Amino acid sequence: MSLYLVLDGVDGCGKSSQASLLTAWAIDRGHEVVHLREPGSTPLGEALRRLLLDRDGAAMSPLTEALLFTAARAEMVRELVAPALAKGKVVIAERCFLSTLVYQGIAPADESARVPLPLLRELGRRAHGITMPDRIVVLDLDVDVARARRAHQNPDRIEARERGYHQRVREGFLGLAREEAHCTVVDASGSHEDVQRRLRAVVEPLLPRPR
Ligand code: TYD
């Protein structure tokens, strides 16, 4: 028994901190846990991350972004996720194909540049193969609260986009969470402790028996 758990949501929703807290908690409970992030976690994925998020980097269309995010995902799933699951480990990953559907398929302001969702779904299926997330938790947060939480850090290329983009990201996540299998929305407002308590209530019943 293994678990492939994903935390996803708007920039600034706190998924990195929450994933770290969940990882420590699951290790405490006797699980072997692998904490991963998209794009990244493999050497190729981290190189793609720099290309995708560098504010001084080349401009790209949503289609190009979708292909690069998907390439990073395919490597991470093949190199890290599938082998960990085969050993019965718990994988806690930040982001998944849902981010691509939302950021490249729904949120771009120029409607003609939005990548059609059926194509993005197919890319997602290709990148994951049979290794699909068992549960995707969308951390939902008001975009102004999220922006305030990120205020102390330099925004990357995507975080620097206008408020309307991030609002469409939020609405996109909420809409897709209703349609996609294995999605749960968790309120990401309040303190780290509040959010972690809500998350553990969702995750606890999913954890395999510790080895
Ligand atoms: P993130 O991990 O949230 O960065 P941070 O280090 O700030 O926590 O994600 C990187 C950015 O990439 C984020 O703005 C969302 C975006 N993204 C997409 O646009 N499409 C995707 O498929 C993925 C995985 C991320």
JSON list of N, CA, C and O in Angstrom, two decimals, residues 151-200:
[
{"chain": "A", "resi": 151, "resn": "ALA", "atom": "N", "xyz": [4.05, 38.76, -0.20]},
{"chain": "A", "resi": 151, "resn": "ALA", "atom": "CA", "xyz": [4.59, 40.12, -0.38]},
{"chain": "A", "resi": 151, "resn": "ALA", "atom": "C", "xyz": [6.08, 40.21, -0.05]},
{"chain": "A", "resi": 151, "resn": "ALA", "atom": "O", "xyz": [6.77, 41.05, -0.61]},
{"chain": "A", "resi": 152, "resn": "HIS", "atom": "N", "xyz": [6.57, 39.37, 0.85]},
{"chain": "A", "resi": 152, "resn": "HIS", "atom": "CA", "xyz": [7.97, 39.49, 1.28]},
{"chain": "A", "resi": 152, "resn": "HIS", "atom": "C", "xyz": [8.94, 38.87, 0.27]},
{"chain": "A", "resi": 152, "resn": "HIS", "atom": "O", "xyz": [10.14, 39.04, 0.38]},
{"chain": "A", "resi": 153, "resn": "GLN", "atom": "N", "xyz": [8.43, 38.14, -0.72]},
{"chain": "A", "resi": 153, "resn": "GLN", "atom": "CA", "xyz": [9.37, 37.51, -1.67]},
{"chain": "A", "resi": 153, "resn": "GLN", "atom": "C", "xyz": [9.23, 38.13, -3.06]},
{"chain": "A", "resi": 153, "resn": "GLN", "atom": "O", "xyz": [8.17, 38.65, -3.41]},
{"chain": "A", "resi": 154, "resn": "ASN", "atom": "N", "xyz": [10.32, 38.04, -3.83]},
{"chain": "A", "resi": 154, "resn": "ASN", "atom": "CA", "xyz": [10.29, 38.54, -5.20]},
{"chain": "A", "resi": 154, "resn": "ASN", "atom": "C", "xyz": [9.41, 37.65, -6.06]},
{"chain": "A", "resi": 154, "resn": "ASN", "atom": "O", "xyz": [9.65, 36.45, -6.12]},
{"chain": "A", "resi": 155, "resn": "PRO", "atom": "N", "xyz": [8.40, 38.21, -6.74]},
{"chain": "A", "resi": 155, "resn": "PRO", "atom": "CA", "xyz": [7.53, 37.33, -7.54]},
{"chain": "A", "resi": 155, "resn": "PRO", "atom": "C", "xyz": [8.27, 36.74, -8.73]},
{"chain": "A", "resi": 155, "resn": "PRO", "atom": "O", "xyz": [9.11, 37.40, -9.34]},
{"chain": "A", "resi": 156, "resn": "ASP", "atom": "N", "xyz": [7.99, 35.47, -9.03]},
{"chain": "A", "resi": 156, "resn": "ASP", "atom": "CA", "xyz": [8.57, 34.86, -10.24]},
{"chain": "A", "resi": 156, "resn": "ASP", "atom": "C", "xyz": [7.71, 35.26, -11.44]},
{"chain": "A", "resi": 156, "resn": "ASP", "atom": "O", "xyz": [6.74, 36.03, -11.32]},
{"chain": "A", "resi": 157, "resn": "ARG", "atom": "N", "xyz": [8.04, 34.71, -12.63]},
{"chain": "A", "resi": 157, "resn": "ARG", "atom": "CA", "xyz": [7.39, 35.15, -13.87]},
{"chain": "A", "resi": 157, "resn": "ARG", "atom": "C", "xyz": [5.86, 34.98, -13.83]},
{"chain": "A", "resi": 157, "resn": "ARG", "atom": "O", "xyz": [5.11, 35.81, -14.35]},
{"chain": "A", "resi": 158, "resn": "ILE", "atom": "N", "xyz": [5.42, 33.90, -13.19]},
{"chain": "A", "resi": 158, "resn": "ILE", "atom": "CA", "xyz": [3.98, 33.64, -13.17]},
{"chain": "A", "resi": 158, "resn": "ILE", "atom": "C", "xyz": [3.30, 34.38, -12.02]},
{"chain": "A", "resi": 158, "resn": "ILE", "atom": "O", "xyz": [2.23, 34.97, -12.19]},
{"chain": "A", "resi": 159, "resn": "GLU", "atom": "N", "xyz": [3.97, 34.43, -10.87]},
{"chain": "A", "resi": 159, "resn": "GLU", "atom": "CA", "xyz": [3.38, 35.17, -9.73]},
{"chain": "A", "resi": 159, "resn": "GLU", "atom": "C", "xyz": [3.19, 36.64, -10.07]},
{"chain": "A", "resi": 159, "resn": "GLU", "atom": "O", "xyz": [2.30, 37.29, -9.54]},
{"chain": "A", "resi": 160, "resn": "ALA", "atom": "N", "xyz": [4.05, 37.17, -10.96]},
{"chain": "A", "resi": 160, "resn": "ALA", "atom": "CA", "xyz": [4.00, 38.60, -11.28]},
{"chain": "A", "resi": 160, "resn": "ALA", "atom": "C", "xyz": [2.80, 38.96, -12.17]},
{"chain": "A", "resi": 160, "resn": "ALA", "atom": "O", "xyz": [2.57, 40.14, -12.45]},
{"chain": "A", "resi": 161, "resn": "ARG", "atom": "N", "xyz": [2.03, 37.96, -12.61]},
{"chain": "A", "resi": 161, "resn": "ARG", "atom": "CA", "xyz": [0.89, 38.28, -13.49]},
{"chain": "A", "resi": 161, "resn": "ARG", "atom": "C", "xyz": [-0.20, 39.04, -12.73]},
{"chain": "A", "resi": 161, "resn": "ARG", "atom": "O", "xyz": [-0.27, 38.97, -11.50]},
{"chain": "A", "resi": 162, "resn": "GLU", "atom": "N", "xyz": [-1.07, 39.70, -13.52]},
{"chain": "A", "resi": 162, "resn": "GLU", "atom": "CA", "xyz": [-2.07, 40.58, -12.91]},
{"chain": "A", "resi": 162, "resn": "GLU", "atom": "C", "xyz": [-3.09, 39.83, -12.05]},
{"chain": "A", "resi": 162, "resn": "GLU", "atom": "O", "xyz": [-3.22, 38.62, -12.16]},
{"chain": "A", "resi": 163, "resn": "ARG", "atom": "N", "xyz": [-3.76, 40.61, -11.22]},
{"chain": "A", "resi": 163, "resn": "ARG", "atom": "CA", "xyz": [-4.71, 40.04, -10.25]},
{"chain": "A", "resi": 163, "resn": "ARG", "atom": "C", "xyz": [-5.77, 39.17, -10.93]},
{"chain": "A", "resi": 163, "resn": "ARG", "atom": "O", "xyz": [-6.16, 38.13, -10.44]},
{"chain": "A", "resi": 164, "resn": "GLY", "atom": "N", "xyz": [-6.27, 39.66, -12.12]},
{"chain": "A", "resi": 164, "resn": "GLY", "atom": "CA", "xyz": [-7.33, 38.93, -12.81]},
{"chain": "A", "resi": 164, "resn": "GLY", "atom": "C", "xyz": [-6.88, 37.52, -13.19]},
{"chain": "A", "resi": 164, "resn": "GLY", "atom": "O", "xyz": [-7.68, 36.57, -13.13]},
{"chain": "A", "resi": 165, "resn": "TYR", "atom": "N", "xyz": [-5.61, 37.38, -13.56]},
{"chain": "A", "resi": 165, "resn": "TYR", "atom": "CA", "xyz": [-5.08, 36.05, -13.90]},
{"chain": "A", "resi": 165, "resn": "TYR", "atom": "C", "xyz": [-5.20, 35.13, -12.67]},
{"chain": "A", "resi": 165, "resn": "TYR", "atom": "O", "xyz": [-5.72, 34.01, -12.76]},
{"chain": "A", "resi": 166, "resn": "HIS", "atom": "N", "xyz": [-4.76, 35.65, -11.53]},
{"chain": "A", "resi": 166, "resn": "HIS", "atom": "CA", "xyz": [-4.77, 34.82, -10.32]},
{"chain": "A", "resi": 166, "resn": "HIS", "atom": "C", "xyz": [-6.20, 34.53, -9.85]},
{"chain": "A", "resi": 166, "resn": "HIS", "atom": "O", "xyz": [-6.48, 33.44, -9.32]},
{"chain": "A", "resi": 167, "resn": "GLN", "atom": "N", "xyz": [-7.10, 35.47, -10.11]},
{"chain": "A", "resi": 167, "resn": "GLN", "atom": "CA", "xyz": [-8.50, 35.23, -9.77]},
{"chain": "A", "resi": 167, "resn": "GLN", "atom": "C", "xyz": [-9.06, 34.09, -10.64]},
{"chain": "A", "resi": 167, "resn": "GLN", "atom": "O", "xyz": [-9.77, 33.21, -10.16]},
{"chain": "A", "resi": 168, "resn": "ARG", "atom": "N", "xyz": [-8.70, 34.10, -11.93]},
{"chain": "A", "resi": 168, "resn": "ARG", "atom": "CA", "xyz": [-9.16, 33.00, -12.81]},
{"chain": "A", "resi": 168, "resn": "ARG", "atom": "C", "xyz": [-8.51, 31.68, -12.40]},
{"chain": "A", "resi": 168, "resn": "ARG", "atom": "O", "xyz": [-9.12, 30.61, -12.54]},
{"chain": "A", "resi": 169, "resn": "VAL", "atom": "N", "xyz": [-7.27, 31.76, -11.90]},
{"chain": "A", "resi": 169, "resn": "VAL", "atom": "CA", "xyz": [-6.62, 30.54, -11.39]},
{"chain": "A", "resi": 169, "resn": "VAL", "atom": "C", "xyz": [-7.44, 29.97, -10.24]},
{"chain": "A", "resi": 169, "resn": "VAL", "atom": "O", "xyz": [-7.78, 28.78, -10.20]},
{"chain": "A", "resi": 170, "resn": "ARG", "atom": "N", "xyz": [-7.80, 30.86, -9.31]},
{"chain": "A", "resi": 170, "resn": "ARG", "atom": "CA", "xyz": [-8.56, 30.38, -8.14]},
{"chain": "A", "resi": 170, "resn": "ARG", "atom": "C", "xyz": [-9.89, 29.74, -8.58]},
{"chain": "A", "resi": 170, "resn": "ARG", "atom": "O", "xyz": [-10.24, 28.64, -8.17]},
{"chain": "A", "resi": 171, "resn": "GLU", "atom": "N", "xyz": [-10.61, 30.47, -9.45]},
{"chain": "A", "resi": 171, "resn": "GLU", "atom": "CA", "xyz": [-11.92, 29.97, -9.88]},
{"chain": "A", "resi": 171, "resn": "GLU", "atom": "C", "xyz": [-11.75, 28.67, -10.69]},
{"chain": "A", "resi": 171, "resn": "GLU", "atom": "O", "xyz": [-12.57, 27.76, -10.60]},
{"chain": "A", "resi": 172, "resn": "GLY", "atom": "N", "xyz": [-10.67, 28.62, -11.47]},
{"chain": "A", "resi": 172, "resn": "GLY", "atom": "CA", "xyz": [-10.39, 27.42, -12.25]},
{"chain": "A", "resi": 172, "resn": "GLY", "atom": "C", "xyz": [-10.19, 26.20, -11.35]},
{"chain": "A", "resi": 172, "resn": "GLY", "atom": "O", "xyz": [-10.76, 25.13, -11.60]},
{"chain": "A", "resi": 173, "resn": "PHE", "atom": "N", "xyz": [-9.42, 26.38, -10.31]},
{"chain": "A", "resi": 173, "resn": "PHE", "atom": "CA", "xyz": [-9.20, 25.26, -9.38]},
{"chain": "A", "resi": 173, "resn": "PHE", "atom": "C", "xyz": [-10.53, 24.81, -8.76]},
{"chain": "A", "resi": 173, "resn": "PHE", "atom": "O", "xyz": [-10.81, 23.61, -8.66]},
{"chain": "A", "resi": 174, "resn": "LEU", "atom": "N", "xyz": [-11.34, 25.79, -8.34]},
{"chain": "A", "resi": 174, "resn": "LEU", "atom": "CA", "xyz": [-12.59, 25.42, -7.66]},
{"chain": "A", "resi": 174, "resn": "LEU", "atom": "C", "xyz": [-13.53, 24.70, -8.63]},
{"chain": "A", "resi": 174, "resn": "LEU", "atom": "O", "xyz": [-14.17, 23.71, -8.28]},
{"chain": "A", "resi": 175, "resn": "GLY", "atom": "N", "xyz": [-13.57, 25.20, -9.89]},
{"chain": "A", "resi": 175, "resn": "GLY", "atom": "CA", "xyz": [-14.45, 24.56, -10.88]},
{"chain": "A", "resi": 175, "resn": "GLY", "atom": "C", "xyz": [-13.99, 23.15, -11.19]},
{"chain": "A", "resi": 175, "resn": "GLY", "atom": "O", "xyz": [-14.79, 22.21, -11.20]},
{"chain": "A", "resi": 176, "resn": "LEU", "atom": "N", "xyz": [-12.70, 22.99, -11.43]},
{"chain": "A", "resi": 176, "resn": "LEU", "atom": "CA", "xyz": [-12.20, 21.66, -11.80]},
{"chain": "A", "resi": 176, "resn": "LEU", "atom": "C", "xyz": [-12.28, 20.69, -10.63]},
{"chain": "A", "resi": 176, "resn": "LEU", "atom": "O", "xyz": [-12.49, 19.49, -10.83]},
{"chain": "A", "resi": 177, "resn": "ALA", "atom": "N", "xyz": [-12.10, 21.20, -9.42]},
{"chain": "A", "resi": 177, "resn": "ALA", "atom": "CA", "xyz": [-12.16, 20.31, -8.25]},
{"chain": "A", "resi": 177, "resn": "ALA", "atom": "C", "xyz": [-13.53, 19.65, -8.15]},
{"chain": "A", "resi": 177, "resn": "ALA", "atom": "O", "xyz": [-13.67, 18.53, -7.65]},
{"chain": "A", "resi": 178, "resn": "ARG", "atom": "N", "xyz": [-14.54, 20.35, -8.66]},
{"chain": "A", "resi": 178, "resn": "ARG", "atom": "CA", "xyz": [-15.90, 19.76, -8.64]},
{"chain": "A", "resi": 178, "resn": "ARG", "atom": "C", "xyz": [-16.03, 18.67, -9.70]},
{"chain": "A", "resi": 178, "resn": "ARG", "atom": "O", "xyz": [-16.79, 17.73, -9.53]},
{"chain": "A", "resi": 179, "resn": "GLU", "atom": "N", "xyz": [-15.27, 18.80, -10.80]},
{"chain": "A", "resi": 179, "resn": "GLU", "atom": "CA", "xyz": [-15.42, 17.86, -11.94]},
{"chain": "A", "resi": 179, "resn": "GLU", "atom": "C", "xyz": [-14.48, 16.67, -11.88]},
{"chain": "A", "resi": 179, "resn": "GLU", "atom": "O", "xyz": [-14.82, 15.59, -12.32]},
{"chain": "A", "resi": 180, "resn": "GLU", "atom": "N", "xyz": [-13.25, 16.92, -11.44]},
{"chain": "A", "resi": 180, "resn": "GLU", "atom": "CA", "xyz": [-12.21, 15.89, -11.52]},
{"chain": "A", "resi": 180, "resn": "GLU", "atom": "C", "xyz": [-12.39, 14.87, -10.39]},
{"chain": "A", "resi": 180, "resn": "GLU", "atom": "O", "xyz": [-12.82, 15.23, -9.29]},
{"chain": "A", "resi": 181, "resn": "ALA", "atom": "N", "xyz": [-12.00, 13.65, -10.68]},
{"chain": "A", "resi": 181, "resn": "ALA", "atom": "CA", "xyz": [-12.04, 12.62, -9.64]},
{"chain": "A", "resi": 181, "resn": "ALA", "atom": "C", "xyz": [-10.95, 12.89, -8.60]},
{"chain": "A", "resi": 181, "resn": "ALA", "atom": "O", "xyz": [-9.95, 13.54, -8.91]},
{"chain": "A", "resi": 182, "resn": "HIS", "atom": "N", "xyz": [-11.16, 12.42, -7.42]},
{"chain": "A", "resi": 182, "resn": "HIS", "atom": "CA", "xyz": [-10.12, 12.41, -6.36]},
{"chain": "A", "resi": 182, "resn": "HIS", "atom": "C", "xyz": [-9.68, 13.79, -5.90]},
{"chain": "A", "resi": 182, "resn": "HIS", "atom": "O", "xyz": [-8.54, 13.96, -5.49]},
{"chain": "A", "resi": 183, "resn": "CYS", "atom": "N", "xyz": [-10.54, 14.80, -6.04]},
{"chain": "A", "resi": 183, "resn": "CYS", "atom": "CA", "xyz": [-10.17, 16.16, -5.60]},
{"chain": "A", "resi": 183, "resn": "CYS", "atom": "C", "xyz": [-10.93, 16.53, -4.34]},
{"chain": "A", "resi": 183, "resn": "CYS", "atom": "O", "xyz": [-12.12, 16.24, -4.23]},
{"chain": "A", "resi": 184, "resn": "THR", "atom": "N", "xyz": [-10.25, 17.21, -3.44]},
{"chain": "A", "resi": 184, "resn": "THR", "atom": "CA", "xyz": [-10.89, 17.74, -2.24]},
{"chain": "A", "resi": 184, "resn": "THR", "atom": "C", "xyz": [-10.44, 19.18, -2.07]},
{"chain": "A", "resi": 184, "resn": "THR", "atom": "O", "xyz": [-9.25, 19.47, -2.24]},
{"chain": "A", "resi": 185, "resn": "VAL", "atom": "N", "xyz": [-11.35, 20.07, -1.74]},
{"chain": "A", "resi": 185, "resn": "VAL", "atom": "CA", "xyz": [-10.97, 21.47, -1.49]},
{"chain": "A", "resi": 185, "resn": "VAL", "atom": "C", "xyz": [-10.85, 21.67, 0.02]},
{"chain": "A", "resi": 185, "resn": "VAL", "atom": "O", "xyz": [-11.72, 21.25, 0.78]},
{"chain": "A", "resi": 186, "resn": "VAL", "atom": "N", "xyz": [-9.75, 22.29, 0.42]},
{"chain": "A", "resi": 186, "resn": "VAL", "atom": "CA", "xyz": [-9.54, 22.60, 1.84]},
{"chain": "A", "resi": 186, "resn": "VAL", "atom": "C", "xyz": [-9.34, 24.11, 1.97]},
{"chain": "A", "resi": 186, "resn": "VAL", "atom": "O", "xyz": [-8.59, 24.71, 1.20]},
{"chain": "A", "resi": 187, "resn": "ASP", "atom": "N", "xyz": [-10.01, 24.70, 2.92]},
{"chain": "A", "resi": 187, "resn": "ASP", "atom": "CA", "xyz": [-9.90, 26.15, 3.19]},
{"chain": "A", "resi": 187, "resn": "ASP", "atom": "C", "xyz": [-8.48, 26.44, 3.70]},
{"chain": "A", "resi": 187, "resn": "ASP", "atom": "O", "xyz": [-8.05, 25.88, 4.71]},
{"chain": "A", "resi": 188, "resn": "ALA", "atom": "N", "xyz": [-7.76, 27.32, 2.98]},
{"chain": "A", "resi": 188, "resn": "ALA", "atom": "CA", "xyz": [-6.36, 27.61, 3.35]},
{"chain": "A", "resi": 188, "resn": "ALA", "atom": "C", "xyz": [-6.24, 28.93, 4.09]},
{"chain": "A", "resi": 188, "resn": "ALA", "atom": "O", "xyz": [-5.14, 29.47, 4.22]},
{"chain": "A", "resi": 189, "resn": "SER", "atom": "N", "xyz": [-7.36, 29.45, 4.60]},
{"chain": "A", "resi": 189, "resn": "SER", "atom": "CA", "xyz": [-7.26, 30.69, 5.38]},
{"chain": "A", "resi": 189, "resn": "SER", "atom": "C", "xyz": [-6.95, 30.34, 6.83]},
{"chain": "A", "resi": 189, "resn": "SER", "atom": "O", "xyz": [-7.13, 29.21, 7.26]},
{"chain": "A", "resi": 190, "resn": "GLY", "atom": "N", "xyz": [-6.47, 31.36, 7.55]},
{"chain": "A", "resi": 190, "resn": "GLY", "atom": "CA", "xyz": [-6.14, 31.15, 8.97]},
{"chain": "A", "resi": 190, "resn": "GLY", "atom": "C", "xyz": [-4.68, 30.81, 9.15]},
{"chain": "A", "resi": 190, "resn": "GLY", "atom": "O", "xyz": [-3.87, 30.99, 8.24]},
{"chain": "A", "resi": 191, "resn": "SER", "atom": "N", "xyz": [-4.34, 30.32, 10.35]},
{"chain": "A", "resi": 191, "resn": "SER", "atom": "CA", "xyz": [-2.94, 30.07, 10.68]},
{"chain": "A", "resi": 191, "resn": "SER", "atom": "C", "xyz": [-2.46, 28.77, 10.04]},
{"chain": "A", "resi": 191, "resn": "SER", "atom": "O", "xyz": [-3.26, 27.93, 9.61]},
{"chain": "A", "resi": 192, "resn": "HIS", "atom": "N", "xyz": [-1.13, 28.59, 9.98]},
{"chain": "A", "resi": 192, "resn": "HIS", "atom": "CA", "xyz": [-0.55, 27.32, 9.51]},
{"chain": "A", "resi": 192, "resn": "HIS", "atom": "C", "xyz": [-1.15, 26.13, 10.28]},
{"chain": "A", "resi": 192, "resn": "HIS", "atom": "O", "xyz": [-1.44, 25.09, 9.69]},
{"chain": "A", "resi": 193, "resn": "GLU", "atom": "N", "xyz": [-1.33, 26.34, 11.59]},
{"chain": "A", "resi": 193, "resn": "GLU", "atom": "CA", "xyz": [-1.83, 25.24, 12.43]},
{"chain": "A", "resi": 193, "resn": "GLU", "atom": "C", "xyz": [-3.27, 24.89, 12.05]},
{"chain": "A", "resi": 193, "resn": "GLU", "atom": "O", "xyz": [-3.62, 23.71, 11.97]},
{"chain": "A", "resi": 194, "resn": "ASP", "atom": "N", "xyz": [-4.08, 25.93, 11.80]},
{"chain": "A", "resi": 194, "resn": "ASP", "atom": "CA", "xyz": [-5.49, 25.68, 11.41]},
{"chain": "A", "resi": 194, "resn": "ASP", "atom": "C", "xyz": [-5.54, 24.87, 10.12]},
{"chain": "A", "resi": 194, "resn": "ASP", "atom": "O", "xyz": [-6.28, 23.89, 10.01]},
{"chain": "A", "resi": 195, "resn": "VAL", "atom": "N", "xyz": [-4.74, 25.30, 9.14]},
{"chain": "A", "resi": 195, "resn": "VAL", "atom": "CA", "xyz": [-4.79, 24.65, 7.82]},
{"chain": "A", "resi": 195, "resn": "VAL", "atom": "C", "xyz": [-4.26, 23.21, 7.96]},
{"chain": "A", "resi": 195, "resn": "VAL", "atom": "O", "xyz": [-4.84, 22.27, 7.40]},
{"chain": "A", "resi": 196, "resn": "GLN", "atom": "N", "xyz": [-3.19, 23.05, 8.75]},
{"chain": "A", "resi": 196, "resn": "GLN", "atom": "CA", "xyz": [-2.62, 21.72, 8.91]},
{"chain": "A", "resi": 196, "resn": "GLN", "atom": "C", "xyz": [-3.63, 20.78, 9.57]},
{"chain": "A", "resi": 196, "resn": "GLN", "atom": "O", "xyz": [-3.76, 19.62, 9.18]},
{"chain": "A", "resi": 197, "resn": "ARG", "atom": "N", "xyz": [-4.39, 21.30, 10.53]},
{"chain": "A", "resi": 197, "resn": "ARG", "atom": "CA", "xyz": [-5.40, 20.46, 11.18]},
{"chain": "A", "resi": 197, "resn": "ARG", "atom": "C", "xyz": [-6.45, 20.00, 10.16]},
{"chain": "A", "resi": 197, "resn": "ARG", "atom": "O", "xyz": [-6.82, 18.83, 10.11]},
{"chain": "A", "resi": 198, "resn": "ARG", "atom": "N", "xyz": [-6.87, 20.93, 9.30]},
{"chain": "A", "resi": 198, "resn": "ARG", "atom": "CA", "xyz": [-7.88, 20.57, 8.28]},
{"chain": "A", "resi": 198, "resn": "ARG", "atom": "C", "xyz": [-7.31, 19.53, 7.32]},
{"chain": "A", "resi": 198, "resn": "ARG", "atom": "O", "xyz": [-7.98, 18.58, 6.93]},
{"chain": "A", "resi": 199, "resn": "LEU", "atom": "N", "xyz": [-6.05, 19.74, 6.96]},
{"chain": "A", "resi": 199, "resn": "LEU", "atom": "CA", "xyz": [-5.42, 18.81, 6.00]},
{"chain": "A", "resi": 199, "resn": "LEU", "atom": "C", "xyz": [-5.28, 17.41, 6.60]},
{"chain": "A", "resi": 199, "resn": "LEU", "atom": "O", "xyz": [-5.55, 16.41, 5.92]},
{"chain": "A", "resi": 200, "resn": "ARG", "atom": "N", "xyz": [-4.83, 17.35, 7.84]},
{"chain": "A", "resi": 200, "resn": "ARG", "atom": "CA", "xyz": [-4.64, 16.03, 8.46]},
{"chain": "A", "resi": 200, "resn": "ARG", "atom": "C", "xyz": [-5.95, 15.26, 8.54]},
{"chain": "A", "resi": 200, "resn": "ARG", "atom": "O", "xyz": [-5.98, 14.05, 8.39]}
]
